[in-house]
């Protein structure tokens, strides 16, 4: 029998709340009365059905562990997980203290196993280091949902939720090709994250492949470290080495705060820049249109929220109602869309603060 939460906050899921707000605003800004005839009937017929997955089910306890919120994206990961759990009256979330200490995170998962939680949602500080304890949880009959940083064994997770790092590079490169594709001599620069990380390597490879498709390549490249200070230092070096640039892709909007500081200090504005991850700050700059920032590629900070939803379905032995296949998929990889001034309003509600 699952443990039950002592207090339940009845708030809507953040995605649902966003949709409801959008509908409310659209109704308030119109000066015309709503049609109650055929148009209303057609709208009703076209509306997507409410998913049965949201119906109240057996009470479940979900353990959640993630690294410390040392940058905006990671902070949003935890906030979104909490908000999603709070949106379900049949979910109790047991949140471990955020940590970048692998041994502490291992002990947290061991505690969840001892408590007999119904599922675990885990964004490991280091996937390989947390693999063994995740397998231990799975062998104890507790399904593990792995978020963002993959384990080194397929036996360590029931389901994995991933962003698309290679796809981020492809999206950024494709967008730049659309802007510069008719100029084979265009100079393209790249400000990467930590080069030793597979995610950085995947982003760079996707970027290179997409540029090659339109006859462009990366002319100047530097690596930062996903921090503001690292972004500023690496960008200063880049700008000194490249007197003329047509486009820049910066892998990460958190380090992008430093990137923008270096650009402003150098007084450079002959290029446009594409960001990465999708912070609220960058989206607002894109919306305002008064900086070199022209677009950003989303790496969803909603991944842990998705993990909570999937863990709940797995623990309740439910099938995803929008799929014909029985059960929850083994892996869900999220899309990496490009956000520009044309569609920024759609993505702002789920953006994170850098």
mmCIF file of C-alpha atoms in Angstrom:
data_model
loop_
_atom_site.group_PDB
_atom_site.id
_atom_site.type_symbol
_atom_site.label_atom_id
_atom_site.label_comp_id
_atom_site.label_asym_id
_atom_site.label_seq_id
_atom_site.Cartn_x
_atom_site.Cartn_y
_atom_site.Cartn_z
ATOM 1 C CA UNK A 1 0.000 0.000 0.000
ATOM 2 C CA UNK A 2 1.431 3.345 -0.973
ATOM 3 C CA UNK A 3 2.056 6.076 1.562
ATOM 4 C CA UNK A 4 -0.307 9.051 1.370
ATOM 5 C CA UNK A 5 0.554 12.674 1.511
ATOM 6 C CA UNK A 6 -0.800 14.591 4.508
ATOM 7 C CA UNK A 7 -1.569 17.732 2.570
ATOM 8 C CA UNK A 8 -2.459 18.043 -1.059
ATOM 9 C CA UNK A 9 -2.237 21.269 -2.950
ATOM 10 C CA UNK A 10 -4.847 21.437 -5.631
ATOM 11 C CA UNK A 11 -3.174 23.393 -8.348
ATOM 12 C CA UNK A 12 -3.298 22.732 -12.073
ATOM 13 C CA UNK A 13 -0.289 21.510 -13.971
ATOM 14 C CA UNK A 14 1.833 24.383 -15.180
ATOM 15 C CA UNK A 15 1.218 23.467 -18.806
ATOM 16 C CA UNK A 16 -2.527 23.389 -18.250
ATOM 17 C CA UNK A 17 -2.427 26.679 -16.424
ATOM 18 C CA UNK A 18 -0.545 28.262 -19.291
ATOM 19 C CA UNK A 19 -3.101 27.027 -21.772
ATOM 20 C CA UNK A 20 -5.964 28.273 -19.632
ATOM 21 C CA UNK A 21 -4.353 31.693 -19.315
ATOM 22 C CA UNK A 22 -3.905 31.908 -23.056
ATOM 23 C CA UNK A 23 -7.559 31.085 -23.601
ATOM 24 C CA UNK A 24 -8.629 33.655 -21.022
ATOM 25 C CA UNK A 25 -6.508 36.364 -22.603
ATOM 26 C CA UNK A 26 -7.803 35.616 -26.069
ATOM 27 C CA UNK A 27 -11.327 35.993 -24.769
ATOM 28 C CA UNK A 28 -10.593 39.251 -22.949
ATOM 29 C CA UNK A 29 -8.837 41.015 -25.803
ATOM 30 C CA UNK A 30 -11.612 40.624 -28.338
ATOM 31 C CA UNK A 31 -14.232 43.364 -28.742
ATOM 32 C CA UNK A 32 -16.528 41.077 -30.686
ATOM 33 C CA UNK A 33 -19.052 38.803 -28.976
ATOM 34 C CA UNK A 34 -18.356 35.120 -29.322
ATOM 35 C CA UNK A 35 -20.343 33.318 -32.007
ATOM 36 C CA UNK A 36 -22.638 30.711 -30.569
ATOM 37 C CA UNK A 37 -23.587 29.041 -33.811
ATOM 38 C CA UNK A 38 -21.745 26.767 -36.173
ATOM 39 C CA UNK A 39 -18.300 28.204 -35.324
ATOM 40 C CA UNK A 40 -18.693 27.373 -31.644
ATOM 41 C CA UNK A 41 -19.846 23.869 -32.479
ATOM 42 C CA UNK A 42 -16.891 23.345 -34.832
ATOM 43 C CA UNK A 43 -14.438 24.570 -32.191
ATOM 44 C CA UNK A 44 -15.901 22.129 -29.690
ATOM 45 C CA UNK A 45 -15.525 19.257 -32.117
ATOM 46 C CA UNK A 46 -11.927 20.158 -32.927
ATOM 47 C CA UNK A 47 -10.810 20.510 -29.298
ATOM 48 C CA UNK A 48 -8.425 17.793 -28.149
ATOM 49 C CA UNK A 49 -9.993 15.334 -25.682
ATOM 50 C CA UNK A 50 -8.907 15.417 -22.051
ATOM 51 C CA UNK A 51 -6.434 12.599 -21.437
ATOM 52 C CA UNK A 52 -7.649 9.768 -19.194
ATOM 53 C CA UNK A 53 -4.096 9.650 -17.841
ATOM 54 C CA UNK A 54 -4.967 12.648 -15.674
ATOM 55 C CA UNK A 55 -7.841 10.844 -13.975
ATOM 56 C CA UNK A 56 -7.320 10.112 -10.280
ATOM 57 C CA UNK A 57 -5.609 6.771 -9.721
ATOM 58 C CA UNK A 58 -3.913 4.814 -6.938
ATOM 59 C CA UNK A 59 -1.854 6.957 -4.584
ATOM 60 C CA UNK A 60 1.843 6.766 -5.423
ATOM 61 C CA UNK A 61 4.997 8.001 -3.709
ATOM 62 C CA UNK A 62 7.737 9.249 -6.044
ATOM 63 C CA UNK A 63 11.281 9.901 -4.880
ATOM 64 C CA UNK A 64 13.082 12.696 -6.720
ATOM 65 C CA UNK A 65 16.782 13.546 -6.759
ATOM 66 C CA UNK A 66 18.689 16.063 -8.893
ATOM 67 C CA UNK A 67 21.971 18.014 -8.802
ATOM 68 C CA UNK A 68 22.323 21.379 -7.101
ATOM 69 C CA UNK A 69 20.696 24.337 -8.804
ATOM 70 C CA UNK A 70 23.969 26.049 -9.649
ATOM 71 C CA UNK A 71 22.562 27.505 -12.868
ATOM 72 C CA UNK A 72 19.135 28.558 -14.094
ATOM 73 C CA UNK A 73 18.334 25.473 -16.161
ATOM 74 C CA UNK A 74 18.985 23.081 -13.281
ATOM 75 C CA UNK A 75 16.940 25.212 -10.908
ATOM 76 C CA UNK A 76 14.021 25.067 -13.323
ATOM 77 C CA UNK A 77 14.344 21.269 -13.530
ATOM 78 C CA UNK A 78 13.546 20.926 -9.820
ATOM 79 C CA UNK A 79 10.834 23.602 -9.822
ATOM 80 C CA UNK A 80 9.056 21.906 -12.706
ATOM 81 C CA UNK A 81 9.240 18.487 -11.028
ATOM 82 C CA UNK A 82 7.659 19.887 -7.853
ATOM 83 C CA UNK A 83 4.961 21.743 -9.790
ATOM 84 C CA UNK A 84 4.048 18.638 -11.771
ATOM 85 C CA UNK A 85 3.818 16.465 -8.652
ATOM 86 C CA UNK A 86 1.668 19.094 -6.932
ATOM 87 C CA UNK A 87 -0.758 19.044 -9.843
ATOM 88 C CA UNK A 88 -1.784 15.435 -9.060
ATOM 89 C CA UNK A 89 -3.846 14.607 -5.990
ATOM 90 C CA UNK A 90 -2.635 11.007 -6.136
ATOM 91 C CA UNK A 91 1.102 11.815 -6.000
ATOM 92 C CA UNK A 92 3.321 12.375 -2.967
ATOM 93 C CA UNK A 93 6.748 13.687 -3.912
ATOM 94 C CA UNK A 94 9.688 12.970 -1.641
ATOM 95 C CA UNK A 95 12.360 15.394 -2.737
ATOM 96 C CA UNK A 96 15.967 14.726 -1.767
ATOM 97 C CA UNK A 97 18.215 17.696 -1.140
ATOM 98 C CA UNK A 98 19.880 18.754 -4.385
ATOM 99 C CA UNK A 99 23.560 17.803 -4.452
ATOM 100 C CA UNK A 100 26.584 17.594 -6.723
ATOM 101 C CA UNK A 101 28.160 14.976 -4.465
ATOM 102 C CA UNK A 102 27.818 11.596 -6.170
ATOM 103 C CA UNK A 103 28.097 9.666 -2.905
ATOM 104 C CA UNK A 104 25.363 11.735 -1.293
ATOM 105 C CA UNK A 105 23.090 11.180 -4.278
ATOM 106 C CA UNK A 106 23.730 7.444 -4.115
ATOM 107 C CA UNK A 107 22.727 7.442 -0.440
ATOM 108 C CA UNK A 108 19.559 9.318 -1.321
ATOM 109 C CA UNK A 109 18.513 6.609 -3.773
ATOM 110 C CA UNK A 110 19.352 3.927 -1.213
ATOM 111 C CA UNK A 111 17.080 5.746 1.247
ATOM 112 C CA UNK A 112 14.259 5.762 -1.303
ATOM 113 C CA UNK A 113 14.750 2.010 -1.765
ATOM 114 C CA UNK A 114 14.600 1.435 2.001
ATOM 115 C CA UNK A 115 11.426 3.507 2.225
ATOM 116 C CA UNK A 116 9.816 1.446 -0.530
ATOM 117 C CA UNK A 117 8.720 4.351 -2.723
ATOM 118 C CA UNK A 118 6.633 3.466 -5.761
ATOM 119 C CA UNK A 119 8.947 5.090 -8.311
ATOM 120 C CA UNK A 120 12.106 7.191 -8.519
ATOM 121 C CA UNK A 121 12.784 10.107 -10.863
ATOM 122 C CA UNK A 122 16.521 10.701 -11.023
ATOM 123 C CA UNK A 123 18.628 13.280 -12.804
ATOM 124 C CA UNK A 124 22.080 11.989 -11.858
ATOM 125 C CA UNK A 125 25.009 14.313 -11.327
ATOM 126 C CA UNK A 126 26.979 11.639 -13.162
ATOM 127 C CA UNK A 127 25.056 8.932 -14.995
ATOM 128 C CA UNK A 128 27.768 6.288 -14.872
ATOM 129 C CA UNK A 129 28.328 6.739 -11.127
ATOM 130 C CA UNK A 130 24.613 6.412 -10.320
ATOM 131 C CA UNK A 131 24.052 3.387 -12.558
ATOM 132 C CA UNK A 132 24.716 0.705 -9.938
ATOM 133 C CA UNK A 133 22.322 2.120 -7.339
ATOM 134 C CA UNK A 134 19.676 2.675 -10.015
ATOM 135 C CA UNK A 135 19.957 -1.006 -10.966
ATOM 136 C CA UNK A 136 19.561 -1.838 -7.271
ATOM 137 C CA UNK A 137 16.295 0.117 -7.212
ATOM 138 C CA UNK A 138 15.047 -1.611 -10.351
ATOM 139 C CA UNK A 139 15.899 -5.020 -8.894
ATOM 140 C CA UNK A 140 13.927 -4.049 -5.788
ATOM 141 C CA UNK A 141 10.878 -3.556 -8.003
ATOM 142 C CA UNK A 142 11.002 0.248 -7.982
ATOM 143 C CA UNK A 143 10.829 1.688 -11.511
ATOM 144 C CA UNK A 144 13.413 4.390 -12.180
ATOM 145 C CA UNK A 145 12.860 7.233 -14.619
ATOM 146 C CA UNK A 146 16.236 8.538 -15.762
ATOM 147 C CA UNK A 147 16.297 12.223 -16.748
ATOM 148 C CA UNK A 148 18.787 14.034 -19.019
ATOM 149 C CA UNK A 149 22.076 12.333 -18.081
ATOM 150 C CA UNK A 150 21.956 8.703 -19.119
ATOM 151 C CA UNK A 151 23.010 5.705 -17.072
ATOM 152 C CA UNK A 152 25.662 3.392 -18.489
ATOM 153 C CA UNK A 153 23.387 0.331 -18.457
ATOM 154 C CA UNK A 154 19.945 -0.213 -19.984
ATOM 155 C CA UNK A 155 18.999 -2.183 -16.871
ATOM 156 C CA UNK A 156 19.207 0.939 -14.671
ATOM 157 C CA UNK A 157 15.991 2.614 -15.838
ATOM 158 C CA UNK A 158 12.470 1.702 -16.826
ATOM 159 C CA UNK A 159 12.176 4.878 -18.902
ATOM 160 C CA UNK A 160 14.589 7.628 -19.915
ATOM 161 C CA UNK A 161 13.616 11.237 -20.690
ATOM 162 C CA UNK A 162 16.171 13.089 -22.773
ATOM 163 C CA UNK A 163 16.678 16.406 -24.440
ATOM 164 C CA UNK A 164 18.077 16.236 -27.970
ATOM 165 C CA UNK A 165 21.650 17.519 -27.893
ATOM 166 C CA UNK A 166 22.474 16.492 -31.443
ATOM 167 C CA UNK A 167 19.134 17.932 -32.511
ATOM 168 C CA UNK A 168 20.003 21.250 -30.853
ATOM 169 C CA UNK A 169 23.028 21.532 -33.106
ATOM 170 C CA UNK A 170 20.999 20.563 -36.145
ATOM 171 C CA UNK A 171 18.312 23.140 -35.335
ATOM 172 C CA UNK A 172 20.868 25.910 -34.772
ATOM 173 C CA UNK A 173 22.799 25.051 -37.921
ATOM 174 C CA UNK A 174 19.673 24.771 -40.027
ATOM 175 C CA UNK A 175 18.456 28.180 -38.860
ATOM 176 C CA UNK A 176 21.825 29.777 -39.634
ATOM 177 C CA UNK A 177 21.811 28.114 -43.063
ATOM 178 C CA UNK A 178 18.413 29.652 -43.729
ATOM 179 C CA UNK A 179 19.825 33.088 -42.940
ATOM 180 C CA UNK A 180 23.237 32.737 -44.607
ATOM 181 C CA UNK A 181 22.874 29.871 -47.057
ATOM 182 C CA UNK A 182 23.171 32.148 -50.080
ATOM 183 C CA UNK A 183 26.559 33.387 -48.849
ATOM 184 C CA UNK A 184 29.120 30.556 -49.073
ATOM 185 C CA UNK A 185 31.804 32.852 -47.667
ATOM 186 C CA UNK A 186 29.880 33.627 -44.463
ATOM 187 C CA UNK A 187 31.922 33.345 -41.262
ATOM 188 C CA UNK A 188 30.237 31.177 -38.625
ATOM 189 C CA UNK A 189 31.477 30.931 -35.036
ATOM 190 C CA UNK A 190 30.600 28.534 -32.224
ATOM 191 C CA UNK A 191 30.787 28.991 -28.447
ATOM 192 C CA UNK A 192 30.525 25.506 -26.977
ATOM 193 C CA UNK A 193 30.126 24.318 -23.416
ATOM 194 C CA UNK A 194 32.478 21.839 -21.741
ATOM 195 C CA UNK A 195 34.232 19.971 -24.540
ATOM 196 C CA UNK A 196 34.833 16.810 -22.503
ATOM 197 C CA UNK A 197 31.098 16.191 -22.089
ATOM 198 C CA UNK A 198 29.313 13.943 -24.608
ATOM 199 C CA UNK A 199 26.399 16.401 -24.705
ATOM 200 C CA UNK A 200 28.720 19.171 -25.946
ATOM 201 C CA UNK A 201 30.240 16.841 -28.510
ATOM 202 C CA UNK A 202 26.759 15.879 -29.738
ATOM 203 C CA UNK A 203 25.681 19.521 -30.036
ATOM 204 C CA UNK A 204 28.806 20.421 -32.004
ATOM 205 C CA UNK A 205 28.449 17.429 -34.315
ATOM 206 C CA UNK A 206 24.834 18.283 -35.095
ATOM 207 C CA UNK A 207 25.815 21.885 -35.778
ATOM 208 C CA UNK A 208 28.640 20.865 -38.091
ATOM 209 C CA UNK A 209 26.435 18.412 -39.990
ATOM 210 C CA UNK A 210 23.641 20.960 -40.510
ATOM 211 C CA UNK A 211 26.035 23.670 -41.731
ATOM 212 C CA UNK A 212 27.672 21.243 -44.150
ATOM 213 C CA UNK A 213 24.292 20.653 -45.728
ATOM 214 C CA UNK A 214 24.275 24.247 -47.028
ATOM 215 C CA UNK A 215 27.979 24.522 -47.768
ATOM 216 C CA UNK A 216 29.010 26.322 -44.584
ATOM 217 C CA UNK A 217 31.350 25.296 -41.788
ATOM 218 C CA UNK A 218 32.536 26.471 -38.377
ATOM 219 C CA UNK A 219 35.295 29.012 -38.955
ATOM 220 C CA UNK A 220 35.993 29.920 -35.330
ATOM 221 C CA UNK A 221 35.243 27.865 -32.246
ATOM 222 C CA UNK A 222 35.859 28.288 -28.514
ATOM 223 C CA UNK A 223 34.675 26.284 -25.508
ATOM 224 C CA UNK A 224 33.390 27.760 -22.249
ATOM 225 C CA UNK A 225 32.157 25.932 -19.156
ATOM 226 C CA UNK A 226 28.429 26.682 -18.875
ATOM 227 C CA UNK A 227 29.119 29.572 -16.486
ATOM 228 C CA UNK A 228 28.740 33.324 -16.909
ATOM 229 C CA UNK A 229 32.436 33.888 -16.253
ATOM 230 C CA UNK A 230 33.474 31.169 -18.679
ATOM 231 C CA UNK A 231 31.167 32.505 -21.361
ATOM 232 C CA UNK A 232 32.579 36.019 -21.073
ATOM 233 C CA UNK A 233 36.206 34.866 -21.139
ATOM 234 C CA UNK A 234 35.770 32.478 -24.076
ATOM 235 C CA UNK A 235 33.830 35.039 -26.100
ATOM 236 C CA UNK A 236 36.433 37.732 -25.520
ATOM 237 C CA UNK A 237 39.041 35.366 -26.960
ATOM 238 C CA UNK A 238 36.793 34.547 -29.898
ATOM 239 C CA UNK A 239 36.143 38.175 -30.789
ATOM 240 C CA UNK A 240 39.833 39.010 -30.670
ATOM 241 C CA UNK A 241 40.644 36.100 -33.000
ATOM 242 C CA UNK A 242 37.857 36.824 -35.487
ATOM 243 C CA UNK A 243 37.589 40.446 -36.672
ATOM 244 C CA UNK A 244 34.557 39.673 -38.840
ATOM 245 C CA UNK A 245 31.737 37.247 -38.015
ATOM 246 C CA UNK A 246 28.356 36.702 -39.662
ATOM 247 C CA UNK A 247 26.701 34.353 -37.172
ATOM 248 C CA UNK A 248 27.426 32.801 -33.754
ATOM 249 C CA UNK A 249 25.846 29.830 -32.043
ATOM 250 C CA UNK A 250 26.226 29.808 -28.265
ATOM 251 C CA UNK A 251 25.415 26.391 -26.787
ATOM 252 C CA UNK A 252 24.017 27.603 -23.481
ATOM 253 C CA UNK A 253 21.912 30.614 -22.449
ATOM 254 C CA UNK A 254 23.231 30.553 -18.860
ATOM 255 C CA UNK A 255 26.791 31.070 -20.075
ATOM 256 C CA UNK A 256 25.211 33.395 -22.643
ATOM 257 C CA UNK A 257 24.916 36.103 -19.984
ATOM 258 C CA UNK A 258 28.709 36.310 -20.054
ATOM 259 C CA UNK A 259 28.765 35.939 -23.826
ATOM 260 C CA UNK A 260 26.545 38.997 -24.220
ATOM 261 C CA UNK A 261 28.671 40.975 -21.751
ATOM 262 C CA UNK A 262 31.791 40.288 -23.841
ATOM 263 C CA UNK A 263 30.010 41.267 -27.052
ATOM 264 C CA UNK A 264 28.810 44.534 -25.543
ATOM 265 C CA UNK A 265 32.258 45.304 -24.123
ATOM 266 C CA UNK A 266 33.791 44.735 -27.559
ATOM 267 C CA UNK A 267 31.192 46.920 -29.269
ATOM 268 C CA UNK A 268 30.537 44.248 -31.903
ATOM 269 C CA UNK A 269 27.183 43.995 -33.666
ATOM 270 C CA UNK A 270 27.944 42.940 -37.261
ATOM 271 C CA UNK A 271 26.615 39.404 -36.646
ATOM 272 C CA UNK A 272 23.496 37.743 -35.281
ATOM 273 C CA UNK A 273 23.571 35.154 -32.506
ATOM 274 C CA UNK A 274 21.579 32.004 -31.802
ATOM 275 C CA UNK A 275 21.383 30.879 -28.183
ATOM 276 C CA UNK A 276 20.912 27.462 -26.643
ATOM 277 C CA UNK A 277 18.628 25.935 -23.973
ATOM 278 C CA UNK A 278 15.902 28.599 -24.086
ATOM 279 C CA UNK A 279 16.134 30.928 -21.093
ATOM 280 C CA UNK A 280 13.453 33.496 -20.354
ATOM 281 C CA UNK A 281 16.055 36.261 -20.434
ATOM 282 C CA UNK A 282 17.124 35.380 -23.966
ATOM 283 C CA UNK A 283 13.553 34.969 -25.172
ATOM 284 C CA UNK A 284 12.680 38.410 -23.839
ATOM 285 C CA UNK A 285 15.698 39.854 -25.668
ATOM 286 C CA UNK A 286 14.541 38.140 -28.857
ATOM 287 C CA UNK A 287 11.069 39.538 -28.306
ATOM 288 C CA UNK A 288 12.434 43.065 -27.812
ATOM 289 C CA UNK A 289 14.618 42.777 -30.907
ATOM 290 C CA UNK A 290 17.249 45.245 -29.735
ATOM 291 C CA UNK A 291 20.315 42.961 -29.420
ATOM 292 C CA UNK A 292 22.310 40.629 -31.664
ATOM 293 C CA UNK A 293 20.238 37.767 -30.248
ATOM 294 C CA UNK A 294 17.944 36.585 -33.008
ATOM 295 C CA UNK A 295 16.973 33.073 -31.898
ATOM 296 C CA UNK A 296 17.552 30.334 -29.340
ATOM 297 C CA UNK A 297 17.250 26.560 -29.502
ATOM 298 C CA UNK A 298 15.229 24.954 -26.704
ATOM 299 C CA UNK A 299 16.680 22.265 -24.457
ATOM 300 C CA UNK A 300 13.591 21.707 -22.291
ATOM 301 C CA UNK A 301 13.868 22.381 -18.563
ATOM 302 C CA UNK A 302 10.525 20.569 -18.282
ATOM 303 C CA UNK A 303 12.238 17.156 -18.524
ATOM 304 C CA UNK A 304 11.893 16.288 -14.838
ATOM 305 C CA UNK A 305 8.241 17.349 -14.920
ATOM 306 C CA UNK A 306 7.768 14.900 -17.780
ATOM 307 C CA UNK A 307 9.623 12.321 -15.695
ATOM 308 C CA UNK A 308 7.174 12.782 -12.814
ATOM 309 C CA UNK A 309 4.224 12.287 -15.154
ATOM 310 C CA UNK A 310 5.711 9.125 -16.623
ATOM 311 C CA UNK A 311 6.719 7.731 -13.213
ATOM 312 C CA UNK A 312 3.127 8.192 -12.026
ATOM 313 C CA UNK A 313 1.754 6.297 -15.039
ATOM 314 C CA UNK A 314 4.273 3.482 -14.614
ATOM 315 C CA UNK A 315 3.546 3.132 -10.885
ATOM 316 C CA UNK A 316 -0.186 3.064 -11.591
ATOM 317 C CA UNK A 317 0.245 0.484 -14.369
ATOM 318 C CA UNK A 318 -1.288 2.825 -16.899
ATOM 319 C CA UNK A 319 -0.733 3.106 -20.618
ATOM 320 C CA UNK A 320 -0.202 6.498 -22.225
ATOM 321 C CA UNK A 321 -3.674 7.284 -23.490
ATOM 322 C CA UNK A 322 -2.445 8.929 -26.693
ATOM 323 C CA UNK A 323 -0.609 5.757 -27.756
ATOM 324 C CA UNK A 324 -1.961 2.439 -28.973
ATOM 325 C CA UNK A 325 0.985 0.536 -27.493
ATOM 326 C CA UNK A 326 0.494 -0.875 -24.009
ATOM 327 C CA UNK A 327 2.720 0.715 -21.373
ATOM 328 C CA UNK A 328 5.005 3.754 -21.198
ATOM 329 C CA UNK A 329 7.827 3.927 -23.801
ATOM 330 C CA UNK A 330 11.375 3.012 -22.799
ATOM 331 C CA UNK A 331 12.684 6.364 -24.002
ATOM 332 C CA UNK A 332 11.249 9.790 -24.704
ATOM 333 C CA UNK A 333 13.432 12.294 -26.528
ATOM 334 C CA UNK A 334 12.168 15.847 -26.567
ATOM 335 C CA UNK A 335 12.230 18.157 -29.581
ATOM 336 C CA UNK A 336 14.741 21.033 -29.904
ATOM 337 C CA UNK A 337 12.760 23.806 -31.635
ATOM 338 C CA UNK A 338 14.154 27.168 -32.725
ATOM 339 C CA UNK A 339 12.531 30.138 -30.976
ATOM 340 C CA UNK A 340 12.411 33.418 -32.899
ATOM 341 C CA UNK A 341 10.408 36.618 -32.656
ATOM 342 C CA UNK A 342 7.672 34.874 -34.652
ATOM 343 C CA UNK A 343 6.961 32.142 -32.095
ATOM 344 C CA UNK A 344 8.528 33.368 -28.829
ATOM 345 C CA UNK A 345 5.142 33.879 -27.137
ATOM 346 C CA UNK A 346 4.500 30.144 -27.425
ATOM 347 C CA UNK A 347 7.669 29.187 -25.538
ATOM 348 C CA UNK A 348 8.007 31.953 -22.923
ATOM 349 C CA UNK A 349 5.653 30.315 -20.382
ATOM 350 C CA UNK A 350 7.984 27.312 -19.951
ATOM 351 C CA UNK A 351 11.281 29.207 -20.176
ATOM 352 C CA UNK A 352 13.732 29.288 -17.260
ATOM 353 C CA UNK A 353 15.497 32.227 -15.623
ATOM 354 C CA UNK A 354 19.245 32.440 -16.308
#
